[in-house]
Coordinates of C-alpha atoms and ligand atoms in Angstrom, one line a residue:
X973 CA 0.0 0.0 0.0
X974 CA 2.6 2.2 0.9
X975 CA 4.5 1.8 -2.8
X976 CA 1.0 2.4 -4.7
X977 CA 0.1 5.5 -2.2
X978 CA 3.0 6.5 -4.3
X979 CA 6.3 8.0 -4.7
X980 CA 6.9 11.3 -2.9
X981 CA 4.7 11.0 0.0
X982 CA 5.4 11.3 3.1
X983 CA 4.8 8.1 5.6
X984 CA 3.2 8.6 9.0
X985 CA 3.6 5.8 11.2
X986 CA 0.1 5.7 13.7
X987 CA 1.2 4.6 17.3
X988 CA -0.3 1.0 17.3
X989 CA -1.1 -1.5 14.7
X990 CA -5.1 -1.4 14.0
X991 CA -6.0 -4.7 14.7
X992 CA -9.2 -6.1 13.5
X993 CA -10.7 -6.1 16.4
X994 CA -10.0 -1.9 16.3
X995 CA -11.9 -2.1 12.9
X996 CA -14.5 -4.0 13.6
X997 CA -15.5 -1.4 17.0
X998 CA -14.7 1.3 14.3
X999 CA -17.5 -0.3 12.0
X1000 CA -20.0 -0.7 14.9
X1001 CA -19.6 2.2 16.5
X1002 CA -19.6 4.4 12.3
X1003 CA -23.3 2.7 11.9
X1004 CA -24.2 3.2 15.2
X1005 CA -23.8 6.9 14.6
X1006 CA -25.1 6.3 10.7
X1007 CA -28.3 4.5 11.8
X1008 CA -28.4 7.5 15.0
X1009 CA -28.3 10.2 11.6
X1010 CA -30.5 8.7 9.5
X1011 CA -27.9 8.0 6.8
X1012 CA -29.3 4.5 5.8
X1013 CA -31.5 4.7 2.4
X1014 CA -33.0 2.1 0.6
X1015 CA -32.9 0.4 -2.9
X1016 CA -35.6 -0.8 -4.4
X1017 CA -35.3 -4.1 -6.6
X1018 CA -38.7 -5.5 -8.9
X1019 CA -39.6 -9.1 -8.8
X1020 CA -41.2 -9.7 -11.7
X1021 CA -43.9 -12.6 -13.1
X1022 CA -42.2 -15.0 -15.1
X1023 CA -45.4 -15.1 -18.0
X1024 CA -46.3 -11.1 -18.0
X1025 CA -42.9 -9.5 -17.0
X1026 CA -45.0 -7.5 -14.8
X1027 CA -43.9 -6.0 -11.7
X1028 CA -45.2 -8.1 -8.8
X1029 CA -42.8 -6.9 -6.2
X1030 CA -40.6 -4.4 -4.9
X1031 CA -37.7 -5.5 -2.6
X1032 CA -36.2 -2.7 -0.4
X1033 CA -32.3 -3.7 0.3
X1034 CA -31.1 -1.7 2.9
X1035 CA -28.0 0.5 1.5
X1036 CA -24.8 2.0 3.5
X1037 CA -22.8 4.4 2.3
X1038 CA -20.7 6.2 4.6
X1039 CA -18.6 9.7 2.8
X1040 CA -15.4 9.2 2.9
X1041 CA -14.9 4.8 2.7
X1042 CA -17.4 4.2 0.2
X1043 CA -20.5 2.2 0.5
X1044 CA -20.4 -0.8 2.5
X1045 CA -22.6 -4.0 1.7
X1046 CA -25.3 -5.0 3.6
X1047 CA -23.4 -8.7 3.7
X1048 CA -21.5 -7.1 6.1
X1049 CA -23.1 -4.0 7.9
X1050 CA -26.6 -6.3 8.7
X1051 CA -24.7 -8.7 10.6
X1052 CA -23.0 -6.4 12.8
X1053 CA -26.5 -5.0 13.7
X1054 CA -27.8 -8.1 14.4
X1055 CA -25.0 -8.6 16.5
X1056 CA -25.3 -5.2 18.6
X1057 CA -29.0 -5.1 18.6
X1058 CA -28.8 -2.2 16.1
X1059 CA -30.9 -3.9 13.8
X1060 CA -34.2 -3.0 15.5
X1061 CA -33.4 0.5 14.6
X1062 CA -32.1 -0.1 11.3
X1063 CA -35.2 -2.5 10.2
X1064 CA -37.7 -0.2 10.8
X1065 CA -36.0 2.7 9.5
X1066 CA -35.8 0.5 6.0
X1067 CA -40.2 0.1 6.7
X1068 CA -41.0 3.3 7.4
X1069 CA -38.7 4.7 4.8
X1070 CA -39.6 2.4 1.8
X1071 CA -43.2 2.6 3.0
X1072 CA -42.7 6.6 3.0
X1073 CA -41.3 6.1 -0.5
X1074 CA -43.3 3.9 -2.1
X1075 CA -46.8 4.8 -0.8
X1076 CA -47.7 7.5 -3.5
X1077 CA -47.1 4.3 -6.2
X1078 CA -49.4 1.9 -4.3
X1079 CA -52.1 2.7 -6.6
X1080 CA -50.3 4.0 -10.3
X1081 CA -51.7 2.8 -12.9
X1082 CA -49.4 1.9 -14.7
X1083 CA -48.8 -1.1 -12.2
X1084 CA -50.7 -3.9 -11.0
X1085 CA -52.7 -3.1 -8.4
X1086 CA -51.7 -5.9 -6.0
X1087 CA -47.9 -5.6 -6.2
X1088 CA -46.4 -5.4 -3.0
X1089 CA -43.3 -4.3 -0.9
X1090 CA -40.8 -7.1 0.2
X1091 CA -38.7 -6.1 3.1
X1092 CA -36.0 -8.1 5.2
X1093 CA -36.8 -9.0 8.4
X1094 CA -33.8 -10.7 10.9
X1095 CA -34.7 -13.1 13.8
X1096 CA -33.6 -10.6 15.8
X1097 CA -36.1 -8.3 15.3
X1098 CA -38.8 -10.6 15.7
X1099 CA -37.6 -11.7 19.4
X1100 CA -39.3 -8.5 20.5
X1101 CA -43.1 -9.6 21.5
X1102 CA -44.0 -5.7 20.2
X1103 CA -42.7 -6.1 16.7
X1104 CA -46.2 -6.5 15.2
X1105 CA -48.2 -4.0 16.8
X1106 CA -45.3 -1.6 16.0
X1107 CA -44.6 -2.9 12.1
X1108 CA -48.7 -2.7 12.1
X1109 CA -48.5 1.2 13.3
X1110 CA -45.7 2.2 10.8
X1111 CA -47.1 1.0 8.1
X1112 CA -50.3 2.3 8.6
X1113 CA -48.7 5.6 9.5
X1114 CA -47.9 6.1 5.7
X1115 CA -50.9 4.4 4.7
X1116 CA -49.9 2.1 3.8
X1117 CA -52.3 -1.7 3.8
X1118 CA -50.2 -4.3 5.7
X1119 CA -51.5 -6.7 3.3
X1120 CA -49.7 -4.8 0.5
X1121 CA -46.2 -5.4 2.8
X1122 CA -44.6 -9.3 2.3
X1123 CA -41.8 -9.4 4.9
X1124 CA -39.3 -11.4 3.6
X1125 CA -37.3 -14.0 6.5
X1126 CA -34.8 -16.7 6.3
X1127 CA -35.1 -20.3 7.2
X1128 CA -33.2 -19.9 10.4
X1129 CA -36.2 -17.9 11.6
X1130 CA -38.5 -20.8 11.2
X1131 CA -36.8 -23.1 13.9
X1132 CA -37.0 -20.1 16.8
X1133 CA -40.1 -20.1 18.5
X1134 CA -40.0 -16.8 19.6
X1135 CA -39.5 -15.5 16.6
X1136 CA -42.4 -17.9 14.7
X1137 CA -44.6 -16.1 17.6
X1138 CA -44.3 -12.9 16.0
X1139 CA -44.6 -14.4 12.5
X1140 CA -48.1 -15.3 13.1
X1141 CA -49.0 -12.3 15.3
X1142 CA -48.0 -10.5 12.2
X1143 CA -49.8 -12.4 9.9
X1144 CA -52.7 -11.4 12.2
X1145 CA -51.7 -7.9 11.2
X1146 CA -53.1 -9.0 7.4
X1147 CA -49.0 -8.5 6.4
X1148 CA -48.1 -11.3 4.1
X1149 CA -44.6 -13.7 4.5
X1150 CA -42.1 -15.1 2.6
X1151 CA -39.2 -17.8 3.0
X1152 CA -36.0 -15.9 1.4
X1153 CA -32.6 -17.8 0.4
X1154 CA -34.6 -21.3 0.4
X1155 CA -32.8 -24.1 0.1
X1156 CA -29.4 -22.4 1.2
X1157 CA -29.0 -23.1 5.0
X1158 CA -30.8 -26.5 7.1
X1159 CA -33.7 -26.2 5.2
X1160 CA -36.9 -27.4 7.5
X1161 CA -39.3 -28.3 5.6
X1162 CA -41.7 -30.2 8.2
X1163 CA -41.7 -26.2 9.9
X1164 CA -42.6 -25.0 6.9
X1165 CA -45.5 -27.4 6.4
X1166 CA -46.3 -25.8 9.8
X1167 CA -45.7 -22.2 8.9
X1168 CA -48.3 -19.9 7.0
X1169 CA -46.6 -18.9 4.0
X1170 CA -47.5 -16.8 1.0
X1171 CA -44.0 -16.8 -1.1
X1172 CA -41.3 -19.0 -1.3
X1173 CA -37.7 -17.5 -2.5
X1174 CA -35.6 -20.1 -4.1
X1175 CA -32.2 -19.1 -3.0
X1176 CA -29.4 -18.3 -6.2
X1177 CA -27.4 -21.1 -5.1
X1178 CA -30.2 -23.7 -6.3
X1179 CA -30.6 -22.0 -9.5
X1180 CA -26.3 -21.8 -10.2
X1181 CA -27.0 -25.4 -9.2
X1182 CA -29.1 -26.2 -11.8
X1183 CA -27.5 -24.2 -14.6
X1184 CA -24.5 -26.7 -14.5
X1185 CA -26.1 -29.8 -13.4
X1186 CA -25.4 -30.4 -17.8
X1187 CA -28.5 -31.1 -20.0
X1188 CA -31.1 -33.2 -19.3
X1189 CA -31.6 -32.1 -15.5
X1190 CA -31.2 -28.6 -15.5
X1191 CA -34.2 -28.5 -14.3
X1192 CA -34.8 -31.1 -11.4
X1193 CA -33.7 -29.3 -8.8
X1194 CA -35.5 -26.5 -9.6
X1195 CA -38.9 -28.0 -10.4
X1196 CA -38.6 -30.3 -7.2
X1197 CA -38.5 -26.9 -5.2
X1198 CA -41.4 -25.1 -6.7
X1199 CA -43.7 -27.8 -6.3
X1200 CA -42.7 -28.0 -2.9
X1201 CA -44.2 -24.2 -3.2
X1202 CA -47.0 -25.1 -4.4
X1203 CA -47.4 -27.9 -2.7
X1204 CA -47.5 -25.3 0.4
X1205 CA -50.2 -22.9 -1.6
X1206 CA -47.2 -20.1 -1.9
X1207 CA -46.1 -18.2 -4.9
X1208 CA -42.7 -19.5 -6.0
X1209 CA -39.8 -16.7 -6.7
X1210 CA -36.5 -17.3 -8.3
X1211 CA -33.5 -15.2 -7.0
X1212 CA -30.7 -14.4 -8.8
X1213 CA -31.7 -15.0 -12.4
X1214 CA -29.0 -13.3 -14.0
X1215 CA -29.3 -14.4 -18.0
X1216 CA -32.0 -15.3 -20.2
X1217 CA -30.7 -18.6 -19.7
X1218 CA -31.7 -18.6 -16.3
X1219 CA -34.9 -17.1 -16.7
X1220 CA -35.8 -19.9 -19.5
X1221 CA -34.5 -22.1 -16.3
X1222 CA -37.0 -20.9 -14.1
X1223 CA -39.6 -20.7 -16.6
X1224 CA -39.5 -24.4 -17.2
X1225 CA -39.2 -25.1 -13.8
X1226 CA -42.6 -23.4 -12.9
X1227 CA -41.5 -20.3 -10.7
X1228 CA -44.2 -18.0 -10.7
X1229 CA -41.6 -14.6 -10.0
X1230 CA -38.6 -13.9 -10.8
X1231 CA -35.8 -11.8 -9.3
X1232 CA -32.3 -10.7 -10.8
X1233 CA -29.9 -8.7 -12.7
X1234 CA -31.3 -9.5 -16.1
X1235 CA -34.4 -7.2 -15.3
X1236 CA -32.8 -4.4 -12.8
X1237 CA -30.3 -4.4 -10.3
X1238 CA -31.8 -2.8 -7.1
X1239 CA -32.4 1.3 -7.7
X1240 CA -32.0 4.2 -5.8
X1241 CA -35.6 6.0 -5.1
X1242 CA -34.4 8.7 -7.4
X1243 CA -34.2 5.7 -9.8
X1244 CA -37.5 4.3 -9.1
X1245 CA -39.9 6.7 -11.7
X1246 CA -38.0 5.6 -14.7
X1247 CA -37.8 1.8 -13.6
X1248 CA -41.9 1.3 -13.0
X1249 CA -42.0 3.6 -16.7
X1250 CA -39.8 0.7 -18.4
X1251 CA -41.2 -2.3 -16.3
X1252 CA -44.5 -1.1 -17.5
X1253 CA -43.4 -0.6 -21.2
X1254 CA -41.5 -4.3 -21.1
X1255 CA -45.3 -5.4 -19.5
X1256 CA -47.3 -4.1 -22.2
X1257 CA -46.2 -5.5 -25.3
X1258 CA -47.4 -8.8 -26.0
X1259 CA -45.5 -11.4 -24.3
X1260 CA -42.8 -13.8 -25.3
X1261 CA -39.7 -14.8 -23.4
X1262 CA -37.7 -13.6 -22.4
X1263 CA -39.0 -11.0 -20.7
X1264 CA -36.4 -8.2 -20.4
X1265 CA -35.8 -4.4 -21.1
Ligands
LIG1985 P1 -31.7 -11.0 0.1 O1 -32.8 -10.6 0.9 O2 -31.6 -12.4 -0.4 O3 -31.6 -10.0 -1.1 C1 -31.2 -10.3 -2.4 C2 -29.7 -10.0 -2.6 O4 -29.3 -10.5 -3.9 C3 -29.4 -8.5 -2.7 O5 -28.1 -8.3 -2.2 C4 -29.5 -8.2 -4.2 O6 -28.7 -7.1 -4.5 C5 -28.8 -9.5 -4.7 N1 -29.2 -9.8 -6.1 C6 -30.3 -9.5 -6.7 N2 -30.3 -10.0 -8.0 C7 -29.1 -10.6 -8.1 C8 -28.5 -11.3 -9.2 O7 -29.1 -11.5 -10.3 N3 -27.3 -11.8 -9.0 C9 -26.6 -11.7 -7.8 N4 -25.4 -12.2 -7.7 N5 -27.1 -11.0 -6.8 C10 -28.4 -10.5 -6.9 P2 -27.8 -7.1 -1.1 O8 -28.6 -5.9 -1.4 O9 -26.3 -7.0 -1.1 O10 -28.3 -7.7 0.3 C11 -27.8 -8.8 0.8 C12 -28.6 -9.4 1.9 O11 -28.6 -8.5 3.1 C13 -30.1 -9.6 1.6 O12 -30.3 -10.8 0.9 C14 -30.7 -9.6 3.0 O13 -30.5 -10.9 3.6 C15 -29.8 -8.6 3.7 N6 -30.5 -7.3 3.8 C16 -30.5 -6.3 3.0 N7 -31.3 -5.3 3.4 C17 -31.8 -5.7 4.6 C18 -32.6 -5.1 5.6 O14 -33.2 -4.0 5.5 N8 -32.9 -5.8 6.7 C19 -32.4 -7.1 6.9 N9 -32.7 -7.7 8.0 N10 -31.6 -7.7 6.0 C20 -31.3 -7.0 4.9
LIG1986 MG1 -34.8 -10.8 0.7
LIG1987 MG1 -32.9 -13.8 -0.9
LIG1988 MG1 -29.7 -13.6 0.3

């Protein structure tokens, strides 16, 4: 580092080594004070149907980009907030926020009139027995329906009774749920035969899976998975469909919705106009796959 800073420039030598420990506290303590400032925004990426390419979904990813090191990804940040119990802040700053920001497109025209907002929703968060009744007040508070919201969880969540508490308190709420990153950790699927599910995300993995399982199967894996959906009376989602390969993938396969970077990588809100315009346009014209912009 010190040859590419350059030649010329002068080396200051700081007292200690920073050890990682020293960065880590630095981290916490920098989205602490982020989360404290209201410097966490939101992007917004569509989940779209497989058939109609039209918008079905809107996932809000939570996004942190701190001035002078450059954005930092939420692979990193959200655990760290789990960890410190930061995340109950943070999670509802994403709800109120994309709720805030996506309320005045609840009812455009241009869009179906049942899509809905998918956000992310750690165990954490739902160890708290007032989770619901506060989710329930925010989102009303913008007005917007909590049937319009899908809050998205992770397997993991399934197995903690606590959390599966709130799940169906906030299902009592009318707000709807979905399985994210199926198939990537210990699945469970006797819980979810047990849990009341309206989507089922197959996780990327699965999908990668498929795409080099070589001809003949490519689609196994997949199908198995979205009949298991199905089976369960949930709307099946692929993640991570990247090519028009793997949309054909998940086409044969049955998924209702898919999610990736072949339609739109997720979009700041100042983004957001232009995206419904095209998702609209791409949804208009008659129909053939692939489905893109
Ligand atoms: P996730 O909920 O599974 O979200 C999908 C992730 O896949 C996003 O990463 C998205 O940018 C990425 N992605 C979408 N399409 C593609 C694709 O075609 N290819 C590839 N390679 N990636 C794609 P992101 O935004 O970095 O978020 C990572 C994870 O962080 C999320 O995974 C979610 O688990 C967590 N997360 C993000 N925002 C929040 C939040 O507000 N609350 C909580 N609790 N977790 C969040
Ligand atoms: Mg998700
Ligand atoms: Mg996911
Ligand atoms: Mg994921």
């Amino acid at each position: 580092a010190a040859k590419a800073a350059g030649r010329g420039r002068v080396h200051r030598f700081v007292p200690s080594m920073r050890t990682q420990a020293d960065d880590r506290l630095q981290l916490e303590a920098d989205l602490r004070e982020a989360i404290g400032t209201d410097q966490i925004r939101v992007a917004y990426q569509p989940i779209v149907s497989t058939t109609s390419g039209r918008l079905a979904s809107l996932e809000a990813l939570a996004r942190w980009d701190p001035p002078v090191r450059g954005p930092i990804s939420p692979a990193e940040f959200i655990p760290i907030a789990e960890e410190t119990g930061l995340i109950d802040d943070l999670g509802r700053q994403v709800l109120r926020m994309a709720c805030r920001e996506l309320a005045g497109h609840l009812n455009d025209p241009r869009l179906d009139d049942r899509w809905a907002l998918s956000v992310n929703v750690s165990a954490a968060q739902l160890r708290r027995p007032e989770v619901a009744a506060q989710f329930a007040e925010d989102v009303r508070a913008a007005e917007v329906p909590t049937g319009r919201v899908i809050l998205e969880v992770t397997e993991s969540v399934l197995l903690d009774a606590d959390a599966v508490h709130s799940l169906v308190a906030l299902r009592a709420e009318g707000f709807r749920l979905a399985a994210d990153d199926f198939g990537k950790g210990e699945s469970s699927i006797g819980q979810l035969m047990r849990f009341p599910l309206d989507v089922l995300k197959i996780d990327m993995s699965l999908l990668r899976m498929s795409r080099e399982a070589g001809e003949g199967s490519e689609t196994t894996v997949m199908e198995s998975v979205t009949m298991l959906g199905h089976a369960l009376g949930a709307v099946v989602v692929a993640e991570g469909v990247e090519t028009e390969a793997d949309l054909v993938l998940a086409q044969n396969a049955g998924c209702d919705h898919a999610q990736g970077w072949l339609f739109d990588r997720p979009v700041p809100v100042l983004a957001l106009d232009r995206m419904l315009r095209e998702r609209a346009l791409v949804a208009d014209r008659e129909m053939t796959s692939p489905i893109v912009s």
